[in-house]
Coordinates of C-alpha atoms in Angstrom, one line a residue:
Chain A
M658 CA -36.8 171.0 261.5
S659 CA -34.7 172.1 258.6
G660 CA -36.0 174.7 256.2
P661 CA -36.7 174.2 252.6
C662 CA -34.4 175.9 250.0
P663 CA -34.6 179.7 250.0
G664 CA -36.9 181.1 247.4
Q665 CA -39.0 178.0 247.4
V666 CA -41.1 178.3 250.5
S667 CA -44.7 177.7 249.5
Q668 CA -47.6 179.6 251.0
E669 CA -48.7 176.3 252.5
V670 CA -45.4 175.7 254.3
L671 CA -45.4 179.3 255.6
A672 CA -49.0 178.9 256.8
R673 CA -48.1 175.7 258.6
V674 CA -45.0 176.9 260.3
V675 CA -46.6 180.2 261.4
R676 CA -49.7 178.4 262.7
E677 CA -47.6 176.0 264.7
H678 CA -45.6 178.7 266.4
A679 CA -47.4 182.1 266.5
G680 CA -50.1 180.9 268.9
R681 CA -47.5 179.5 271.3
L682 CA -45.5 182.6 271.2
A683 CA -48.6 184.7 271.8
A684 CA -49.7 182.5 274.7
C685 CA -46.2 182.8 276.3
L686 CA -46.1 186.6 275.9
V687 CA -49.6 187.2 277.2
S688 CA -48.7 185.2 280.3
L689 CA -45.5 187.1 280.7
L690 CA -46.7 190.7 280.1
G691 CA -50.2 190.2 281.4
D692 CA -51.4 192.4 278.6
F693 CA -53.1 190.7 275.7
S694 CA -53.0 193.6 273.3
A695 CA -49.3 194.4 273.8
A696 CA -48.3 190.8 273.5
E697 CA -50.4 190.2 270.4
D698 CA -48.9 193.3 268.7
L699 CA -45.4 191.9 269.2
V700 CA -46.3 188.5 267.8
Q701 CA -48.0 190.1 264.8
D702 CA -45.0 192.2 264.0
A703 CA -42.8 189.2 264.2
V704 CA -45.1 187.2 262.0
E705 CA -45.3 189.9 259.4
I706 CA -41.5 190.2 259.3
A707 CA -41.3 186.4 258.9
L708 CA -43.9 186.4 256.1
R709 CA -41.7 189.0 254.3
R710 CA -38.4 187.3 254.8
W711 CA -38.9 183.6 254.9
P712 CA -40.1 183.2 251.3
D713 CA -36.6 184.4 250.2
E714 CA -34.4 183.3 253.1
G715 CA -36.0 180.0 253.9
V716 CA -37.7 179.0 257.1
P717 CA -35.1 179.1 259.9
D718 CA -34.2 175.8 261.7
R719 CA -35.9 177.0 264.8
P720 CA -38.8 179.2 263.7
D721 CA -40.1 179.4 267.3
A722 CA -36.8 180.9 268.6
W723 CA -36.6 183.1 265.5
L724 CA -40.0 184.6 266.0
F725 CA -39.4 185.0 269.7
T726 CA -36.1 186.8 269.1
V727 CA -37.8 189.2 266.7
A728 CA -40.8 189.8 269.0
R729 CA -38.5 190.4 272.0
R730 CA -36.3 192.8 270.1
R731 CA -39.3 194.6 268.9
G732 CA -40.8 194.7 272.4
L733 CA -37.7 196.1 273.9
D734 CA -37.9 198.8 271.3
V735 CA -41.5 199.8 271.4
L736 CA -42.2 199.1 275.1
R737 CA -39.2 201.2 276.2
R738 CA -41.3 203.6 278.1
E739 CA -43.4 201.0 279.8
T740 CA -40.9 200.0 282.4
K741 CA -42.7 197.0 283.8
Y742 CA -43.0 195.3 280.4
H743 CA -39.6 196.3 279.4
A744 CA -38.0 194.8 282.4
K745 CA -39.9 191.5 282.0
L746 CA -39.0 191.2 278.4
A747 CA -35.3 192.1 279.0
Q748 CA -35.1 189.1 281.5
L749 CA -36.8 186.7 279.2
C750 CA -35.0 184.1 277.2
W751 CA -36.8 181.6 275.0
I752 CA -38.2 178.7 277.0
E753 CA -38.7 175.4 275.2
P754 CA -42.5 175.1 274.8
S755 CA -42.5 171.9 276.9
R756 CA -44.7 173.3 279.7
P757 CA -48.5 172.8 279.4
D758 CA -49.8 174.3 276.2
D759 CA -51.1 177.7 277.1
R760 CA -52.9 178.1 273.8
L761 CA -56.1 176.8 275.3
R762 CA -56.3 180.0 277.4
L763 CA -55.6 181.9 274.3
I764 CA -58.5 180.3 272.4
F765 CA -61.0 180.8 275.2
T766 CA -60.0 184.5 275.4
C767 CA -60.3 185.0 271.7
C768 CA -63.7 183.3 271.6
H769 CA -65.2 185.1 274.6
P770 CA -68.9 185.7 274.3
A771 CA -68.5 189.3 275.3
L772 CA -66.9 189.8 271.8
S773 CA -68.9 190.0 268.6
R774 CA -69.0 187.0 266.5
A775 CA -67.0 188.6 263.7
A776 CA -64.4 189.7 266.3
R777 CA -64.1 186.2 267.7
I778 CA -63.3 184.8 264.3
A779 CA -60.8 187.5 263.3
L780 CA -59.1 187.3 266.6
T781 CA -58.8 183.5 266.6
L782 CA -57.4 183.5 263.1
R783 CA -55.0 186.3 264.0
V784 CA -53.8 185.3 267.5
V785 CA -54.1 181.5 267.5
C786 CA -53.4 180.7 263.8
G787 CA -51.1 183.6 263.2
L788 CA -52.8 185.0 260.1
S789 CA -52.0 188.6 259.2
T790 CA -54.7 191.3 258.9
A791 CA -54.3 191.2 255.1
Q792 CA -54.7 187.4 255.0
I793 CA -57.9 187.6 257.1
A794 CA -59.3 190.4 254.9
A795 CA -58.6 188.4 251.8
A796 CA -60.1 185.2 253.2
F797 CA -63.4 187.0 254.0
V798 CA -63.3 189.4 251.0
V799 CA -63.6 192.5 253.2
P800 CA -61.4 195.6 253.2
E801 CA -58.2 195.3 255.3
A802 CA -59.1 198.4 257.2
T803 CA -62.3 196.8 258.4
V804 CA -60.5 193.8 259.8
A805 CA -57.8 196.0 261.3
Q806 CA -60.5 198.1 263.1
R807 CA -62.3 195.0 264.2
L808 CA -59.1 193.5 265.7
T809 CA -58.2 196.8 267.4
R810 CA -61.6 197.2 268.9
A811 CA -61.6 193.5 270.1
K812 CA -58.2 193.8 271.7
R813 CA -59.2 197.0 273.5
K814 CA -62.4 195.4 274.8
I815 CA -60.3 192.5 276.1
T816 CA -58.1 194.8 278.1
E817 CA -60.6 197.5 279.1
A818 CA -63.5 195.3 279.9
G819 CA -61.4 192.8 281.9
I820 CA -61.9 189.7 279.7
P821 CA -59.8 187.2 281.5
Y822 CA -57.0 185.2 280.1
R823 CA -57.8 181.8 281.4
I824 CA -59.7 178.5 280.8
P825 CA -63.3 179.0 282.1
A826 CA -64.3 177.4 285.4
A827 CA -65.9 174.0 285.3
D828 CA -69.5 175.3 285.6
D829 CA -69.0 177.8 282.7
L830 CA -67.0 175.4 280.5
P831 CA -69.8 173.7 278.6
E832 CA -71.3 176.9 277.4
R833 CA -67.9 178.6 276.7
L834 CA -66.7 175.5 274.8
E835 CA -69.8 175.8 272.7
T836 CA -68.8 179.3 271.7
V837 CA -65.3 178.1 270.7
L838 CA -66.7 175.2 268.7
A839 CA -69.1 177.6 266.9
V840 CA -66.2 179.8 265.9
I841 CA -64.3 176.9 264.4
Y842 CA -67.3 175.5 262.7
L843 CA -68.2 178.9 261.2
L844 CA -64.6 179.2 260.0
F845 CA -64.9 175.8 258.4
N846 CA -68.2 176.6 256.7
E847 CA -66.9 179.9 255.4
G848 CA -63.9 178.2 253.9
Y849 CA -65.9 175.1 252.7
L850 CA -68.9 176.8 251.2
S851 CA -67.2 179.8 249.7
S852 CA -64.5 177.7 248.1
T853 CA -64.8 177.1 244.4
G854 CA -62.2 174.3 244.2
D855 CA -59.7 176.8 243.1
C856 CA -57.8 177.6 246.2
A857 CA -54.8 179.3 244.7
H858 CA -56.0 182.8 245.3
A859 CA -57.0 182.7 248.9
R860 CA -56.0 181.4 252.2
D861 CA -57.6 178.0 252.9
L862 CA -59.8 178.6 255.9
V863 CA -60.7 175.0 255.9
D864 CA -57.1 174.1 256.8
D865 CA -57.2 176.6 259.6
A866 CA -60.4 175.2 260.9
E867 CA -59.2 171.6 260.8
W868 CA -56.0 172.6 262.5
L869 CA -57.8 174.5 265.2
A870 CA -60.1 171.5 265.8
T871 CA -57.1 169.1 266.0
L872 CA -55.4 171.4 268.4
L873 CA -58.5 171.7 270.6
A874 CA -59.0 167.9 270.5
D875 CA -55.4 167.4 271.7
L876 CA -55.8 170.0 274.5
M877 CA -59.3 168.8 275.6
P878 CA -59.3 165.0 275.1
N879 CA -62.2 164.6 277.5
E880 CA -64.7 166.7 275.5
P881 CA -66.6 164.4 273.1
E882 CA -68.0 167.4 271.1
V883 CA -64.5 168.6 270.2
A884 CA -63.7 165.2 268.7
G885 CA -67.2 165.3 267.1
L886 CA -66.4 168.6 265.4
L887 CA -63.0 167.3 264.3
A888 CA -64.6 164.2 262.8
L889 CA -67.2 166.3 261.1
I890 CA -64.6 168.5 259.4
R891 CA -62.5 165.5 258.4
L892 CA -65.5 163.7 256.9
H893 CA -66.4 166.7 254.8
R894 CA -62.9 167.2 253.6
A895 CA -62.5 163.5 252.8
R896 CA -65.1 164.0 250.1
G897 CA -63.8 167.4 249.0
A898 CA -62.3 166.2 245.7
A899 CA -65.7 165.2 244.4
R900 CA -67.5 168.4 245.3
F901 CA -66.4 170.3 242.1
D902 CA -66.2 169.3 238.5
A903 CA -63.5 170.2 236.0
R904 CA -65.3 173.5 235.4
E905 CA -65.2 174.2 239.1
H906 CA -69.0 173.8 239.3
L907 CA -70.6 172.4 242.5
V908 CA -71.6 168.7 242.2
L909 CA -74.5 167.5 244.3
L910 CA -74.1 164.5 246.5
A911 CA -76.3 162.4 244.1
D912 CA -74.0 163.1 241.2
Q913 CA -70.6 162.9 242.9
D914 CA -68.0 160.4 241.8
R915 CA -67.6 158.4 245.0
G916 CA -64.4 156.9 243.7
L917 CA -62.8 160.3 244.4
W918 CA -63.7 160.2 248.1
D919 CA -60.7 159.5 250.4
R920 CA -61.8 156.2 251.9
Q921 CA -59.0 156.0 254.4
A922 CA -59.7 159.4 255.8
I923 CA -63.4 158.5 256.0
A924 CA -62.6 155.3 257.9
E925 CA -60.3 157.1 260.3
A926 CA -62.8 159.9 261.0
S927 CA -65.6 157.3 261.5
A928 CA -63.4 155.4 263.9
L929 CA -62.7 158.6 265.8
L930 CA -66.4 159.2 266.1
M931 CA -67.0 155.6 267.3
R932 CA -64.2 155.7 269.9
T933 CA -65.6 159.0 271.2
A934 CA -69.2 157.7 271.4
R935 CA -68.1 154.6 273.3
A936 CA -65.7 156.4 275.7
H937 CA -68.1 159.2 276.7
H938 CA -71.7 158.3 276.0
R939 CA -72.4 162.0 275.7
P940 CA -73.9 162.6 272.3
G941 CA -74.0 166.2 271.1
P942 CA -74.9 168.2 268.0
Y943 CA -71.4 167.9 266.4
Q944 CA -71.1 164.2 267.1
L945 CA -74.6 163.6 265.6
Q946 CA -73.9 165.8 262.5
A947 CA -70.7 163.9 262.0
A948 CA -72.5 160.6 262.4
I949 CA -74.9 161.7 259.6
V950 CA -72.1 162.7 257.3
A951 CA -70.4 159.3 258.1
C952 CA -73.5 157.5 257.0
H953 CA -73.3 159.3 253.7
A954 CA -69.5 158.9 253.4
E955 CA -69.5 155.2 254.1
A956 CA -72.2 154.4 251.5
D957 CA -71.1 153.4 248.0
S958 CA -74.2 154.9 246.4
L959 CA -77.1 157.2 247.2
E960 CA -79.5 154.3 247.1
R961 CA -77.4 152.1 249.3
T962 CA -77.2 154.7 252.0
D963 CA -78.6 153.9 255.4
W964 CA -81.4 156.4 255.2
A965 CA -83.3 154.9 258.2
Q966 CA -80.3 155.5 260.4
I967 CA -79.9 159.0 259.1
L968 CA -83.5 159.8 260.0
V969 CA -82.9 158.5 263.5
L970 CA -79.8 160.7 263.8
Y971 CA -81.8 163.7 262.6
D972 CA -84.5 163.1 265.1
M973 CA -81.9 163.0 267.9
L974 CA -80.3 166.1 266.6
L975 CA -83.7 167.8 266.5
C976 CA -84.2 166.9 270.2
L977 CA -80.9 168.6 271.1
T978 CA -81.1 171.6 268.8
P979 CA -84.5 172.1 267.2
S980 CA -84.2 174.2 264.1
P981 CA -86.0 174.5 260.8
I982 CA -82.7 174.1 258.8
I983 CA -82.2 170.7 260.5
R984 CA -85.8 169.8 259.7
L985 CA -85.2 170.7 256.1
H986 CA -82.2 168.4 255.9
R987 CA -84.3 165.7 257.6
A988 CA -86.9 166.2 254.9
I989 CA -84.3 165.5 252.3
A990 CA -83.4 162.2 254.1
L991 CA -87.2 161.5 254.2
R992 CA -87.3 161.7 250.4
Y993 CA -85.0 158.7 250.2
A994 CA -86.4 156.8 253.1
K995 CA -90.1 157.3 252.3
G996 CA -90.5 159.0 249.0
P997 CA -91.0 162.6 247.5
E998 CA -94.6 163.0 248.6
E999 CA -93.8 162.7 252.3
A1000 CA -90.8 164.9 252.0
L1001 CA -92.8 167.6 250.1
A1002 CA -95.5 167.5 252.8
E1003 CA -92.9 168.0 255.5
L1004 CA -91.5 171.0 253.5
T1005 CA -95.0 172.6 253.6
N1006 CA -94.7 172.8 257.4
L1007 CA -91.4 174.7 257.0
E1008 CA -92.5 177.2 254.5
K1009 CA -93.0 180.1 256.9
A1010 CA -89.7 179.6 258.7
L1011 CA -87.5 179.1 255.7
A1012 CA -89.1 181.4 253.1
R1013 CA -85.8 183.3 252.6
H1014 CA -83.6 180.2 252.5
P1015 CA -82.3 179.2 249.1
L1016 CA -81.8 175.5 250.0
F1017 CA -85.5 175.3 251.0
H1018 CA -86.7 176.4 247.5
A1019 CA -84.0 174.4 245.7
T1020 CA -85.1 171.3 247.6
R1021 CA -88.7 171.9 246.9
A1022 CA -88.0 172.4 243.2
Q1023 CA -86.3 169.0 243.1
L1024 CA -89.2 167.2 244.8
L1025 CA -91.7 168.9 242.6
R1026 CA -89.8 168.0 239.5
E1027 CA -89.7 164.4 240.6
L1028 CA -93.4 164.4 241.0
G1029 CA -93.8 165.9 237.5
H1030 CA -94.8 169.5 238.5
N1031 CA -92.2 171.1 236.2
A1032 CA -93.6 174.6 236.1
Q1033 CA -93.9 174.9 239.9
A1034 CA -90.4 173.4 240.2
R1035 CA -89.0 176.1 237.9
E1036 CA -90.6 178.8 240.0
C1037 CA -88.9 177.4 243.1
D1038 CA -85.5 177.2 241.4
E1039 CA -85.9 180.9 240.4
R1040 CA -86.8 181.8 243.9
A1041 CA -83.7 179.9 245.2
L1042 CA -81.5 181.6 242.6
A1043 CA -82.7 185.1 243.7
L1044 CA -81.9 184.3 247.3
T1045 CA -78.4 182.8 247.1
A1046 CA -75.2 184.9 246.9
N1047 CA -73.0 181.8 246.7
P1048 CA -71.4 181.6 243.1
A1049 CA -71.3 177.8 243.1
Q1050 CA -74.9 177.5 244.1
Q1051 CA -75.9 180.2 241.5
A1052 CA -74.1 178.3 238.8
L1053 CA -75.8 175.1 239.7
L1054 CA -79.3 176.7 239.8
R1055 CA -78.7 178.5 236.5
E1056 CA -77.7 175.2 234.9
R1057 CA -80.9 173.6 236.2
L1058 CA -82.9 176.5 234.7
G1059 CA -81.0 176.2 231.5
W1060 CA -79.6 179.7 231.5
S1061 CA -75.9 178.9 231.4
Chain B
M940 CA -61.8 195.3 288.7
K941 CA -64.7 197.5 289.4
Y942 CA -67.9 197.1 287.3
V943 CA -71.3 198.6 287.3
L944 CA -74.3 196.4 286.5
M945 CA -77.1 198.3 285.1
F946 CA -80.5 196.7 285.6
V947 CA -82.9 197.3 282.7
E948 CA -86.6 196.8 282.9
T949 CA -88.8 196.0 279.9
E950 CA -92.5 196.7 279.3
E951 CA -93.3 193.0 279.5
F952 CA -91.4 192.7 282.8
A953 CA -93.3 195.6 284.3
K954 CA -96.6 194.1 283.2
E955 CA -95.7 190.7 284.6
L956 CA -94.8 192.4 287.9
E957 CA -98.1 194.2 287.9
A958 CA -100.0 191.0 287.2
M959 CA -98.5 189.2 290.1
G960 CA -100.4 188.4 293.2
E961 CA -99.2 189.7 296.5
R962 CA -97.6 186.4 297.5
E963 CA -95.8 186.1 294.2
R964 CA -94.5 189.6 294.3
E965 CA -93.2 189.1 297.8
A966 CA -91.4 186.0 296.6
A967 CA -89.9 188.0 293.8
Y968 CA -88.7 190.7 296.2
E969 CA -87.3 188.0 298.5
A970 CA -85.3 186.5 295.6
V971 CA -83.7 189.9 295.0
G972 CA -83.0 190.3 298.7
R973 CA -81.3 186.9 298.7
W974 CA -79.2 187.9 295.7
F975 CA -77.9 191.0 297.5
A976 CA -77.2 189.0 300.7
E977 CA -75.4 186.3 298.8
H978 CA -73.1 188.7 296.9
S979 CA -72.8 191.3 299.7
G980 CA -69.0 190.8 299.8
K981 CA -68.7 192.0 296.2
I982 CA -71.3 194.7 296.1
T983 CA -69.7 198.0 297.0
H984 CA -72.7 200.2 296.2
H985 CA -76.3 200.0 294.9
T986 CA -79.0 202.3 293.8
H987 CA -82.6 201.6 293.0
L988 CA -84.2 204.2 290.8
A989 CA -87.7 205.5 291.1
P990 CA -90.0 204.6 288.1
V991 CA -89.3 206.2 284.8
H992 CA -92.3 208.5 284.8
T993 CA -90.5 210.5 287.5
A994 CA -87.5 211.2 285.2
T995 CA -86.5 214.7 284.0
T996 CA -83.9 215.3 281.4
V997 CA -81.7 218.3 280.9
R998 CA -79.9 218.8 277.6
L999 CA -77.0 221.2 277.9
S1000 CA -76.3 222.5 274.4
G1001 CA -73.2 224.7 274.5
G1002 CA -74.0 228.5 274.7
S1003 CA -77.8 228.4 274.6
E1004 CA -80.1 227.8 277.5
P1005 CA -80.3 224.2 278.8
V1006 CA -83.4 222.4 277.6
V1007 CA -85.4 220.7 280.3
T1008 CA -87.8 217.9 279.3
D1009 CA -90.1 215.5 281.0
G1010 CA -89.1 211.9 280.7
P1011 CA -85.9 209.8 280.4
F1012 CA -83.0 210.7 278.0
V1013 CA -84.1 208.0 275.5
E1014 CA -87.8 207.2 275.2
G1015 CA -87.9 203.5 274.9
K1016 CA -89.4 200.3 276.0
E1017 CA -86.3 199.4 278.0
V1018 CA -85.4 201.6 280.9
V1019 CA -82.6 201.5 283.5
S1020 CA -84.1 200.8 286.9
G1021 CA -81.1 200.5 289.1
F1022 CA -77.4 200.0 289.5
V1023 CA -75.0 198.0 291.6
E1024 CA -71.3 198.6 291.7
V1025 CA -69.2 195.5 292.3
E1026 CA -65.6 194.7 292.9
V1027 CA -64.6 191.4 291.2
A1028 CA -61.6 189.8 289.5
D1029 CA -62.7 190.1 285.9
L1030 CA -65.6 190.2 283.4
D1031 CA -66.3 186.5 283.8
E1032 CA -67.0 187.0 287.5
A1033 CA -69.2 190.0 286.7
L1034 CA -71.0 188.0 284.1
K1035 CA -71.7 185.3 286.7
L1036 CA -73.3 187.8 289.0
A1037 CA -75.4 189.2 286.2
R1038 CA -76.6 185.8 285.1
S1039 CA -77.8 185.0 288.6
W1040 CA -79.8 188.3 288.9
P1041 CA -83.3 187.1 289.7
A1042 CA -85.4 190.2 288.6
C1043 CA -85.6 192.4 285.4
P1044 CA -84.5 190.6 282.2
I1045 CA -81.6 192.8 281.0
V1046 CA -78.4 193.6 282.7
E1047 CA -75.7 195.8 281.1
I1048 CA -72.1 195.4 282.5
R1049 CA -69.6 198.2 282.2
P1050 CA -66.2 198.5 283.7
A1051 CA -65.9 201.5 286.0
S1052 CA -63.2 203.4 287.7

């Protein structure tokens, strides 16, 4: 690959190149040194040097070899006293990354259930995607020191508690894969929900999440839930352009300009979902959620949406993962399939479980308004506004309440 | 790697145990016996502690006289009731042992040297 002109390397290109190579280098060095933490430090140093130099110098023709050379030089320097690492590094020359992709081991180690959820996310972004501490801190709007401490602690735990660097055995795999998928999905949600349409100021976590899901789908072609998550992310993104208006305010599904949806991306993601379902016959929560989103994405209007099918899918989803949030979403589908009275009755059953959930109150407000109970609707919107910290949701609710 | 699995009993578990009939309790003890037999190759040491009401705690505060109190070091609804020391490859293997433990509901795993 030949680098773009010096001085013109965009953040996007940098992110893409680093993402493609940092994880591979980390996987290679962890295998070589047998020490997760030491290997990760070397990669991170190399990445930080790259992020400083590439914007001016351009991306080198062989970024993988470049990163490797810098990491190796740095390793020979800092690991001088640790003879066994030093000797291994000294002998090492860059191998073409043609051998089986080791990044799968890396992902499973970073998403080990013995690490806290926050640590899994930070570690995956850092080690697999190659984000710097500063980039992670900016993406989650937390102080850099907090992220640094979280990463240090997680790496120490990996080494000292003996968290293995390998793909889990077959009997552990389903559960461990679930943890990995949860990390990617959380990352996606964090990026997707907190975004305001103006992505210039922060790292786009949605890109990282899609990239991770794509990588995982390549590495684990026989796991239908991986493909399900990938389809889910792609279906959401395909409608991204319609989610915010010109003032960067959130636009609800009912009001979105469906002409802005990427029809080709929707068709491709739906096809992926279909192929997966036919090949494996193993439905799971991600495939079902993706199928629900596909029903919405394929419809040309809210009225002409296959609400009956959506209800069936929600029922299947509830069988696999019973949760009040899913019941809330099912109630919204019920509104279109059967009418606002039935949906409102269903919400009453959920009142206790979702009392602190803004979407519950916002949904109830809408149903009440439809049924002409405006005063009660207002109360519910106020409740929702008090409960949400999300700026886009706040703006929407304020508008409804006429405060903007 | 060497790990210690700490078995932690809860109040509910103690009550359940108490409410058991003789045959049920025997079956529960047998399950524990089977677990030990099955993993005997990995277990290097094990200790079962006497009930928590027998505990005595000594607090050594530098300079002044040690303070001796009746009871465990933390008063709580969850108490350590025993330990096993195991020699296994990594945390995943230790986790697998802990997951198959048939008795009290909490197991803490710590690397040990």
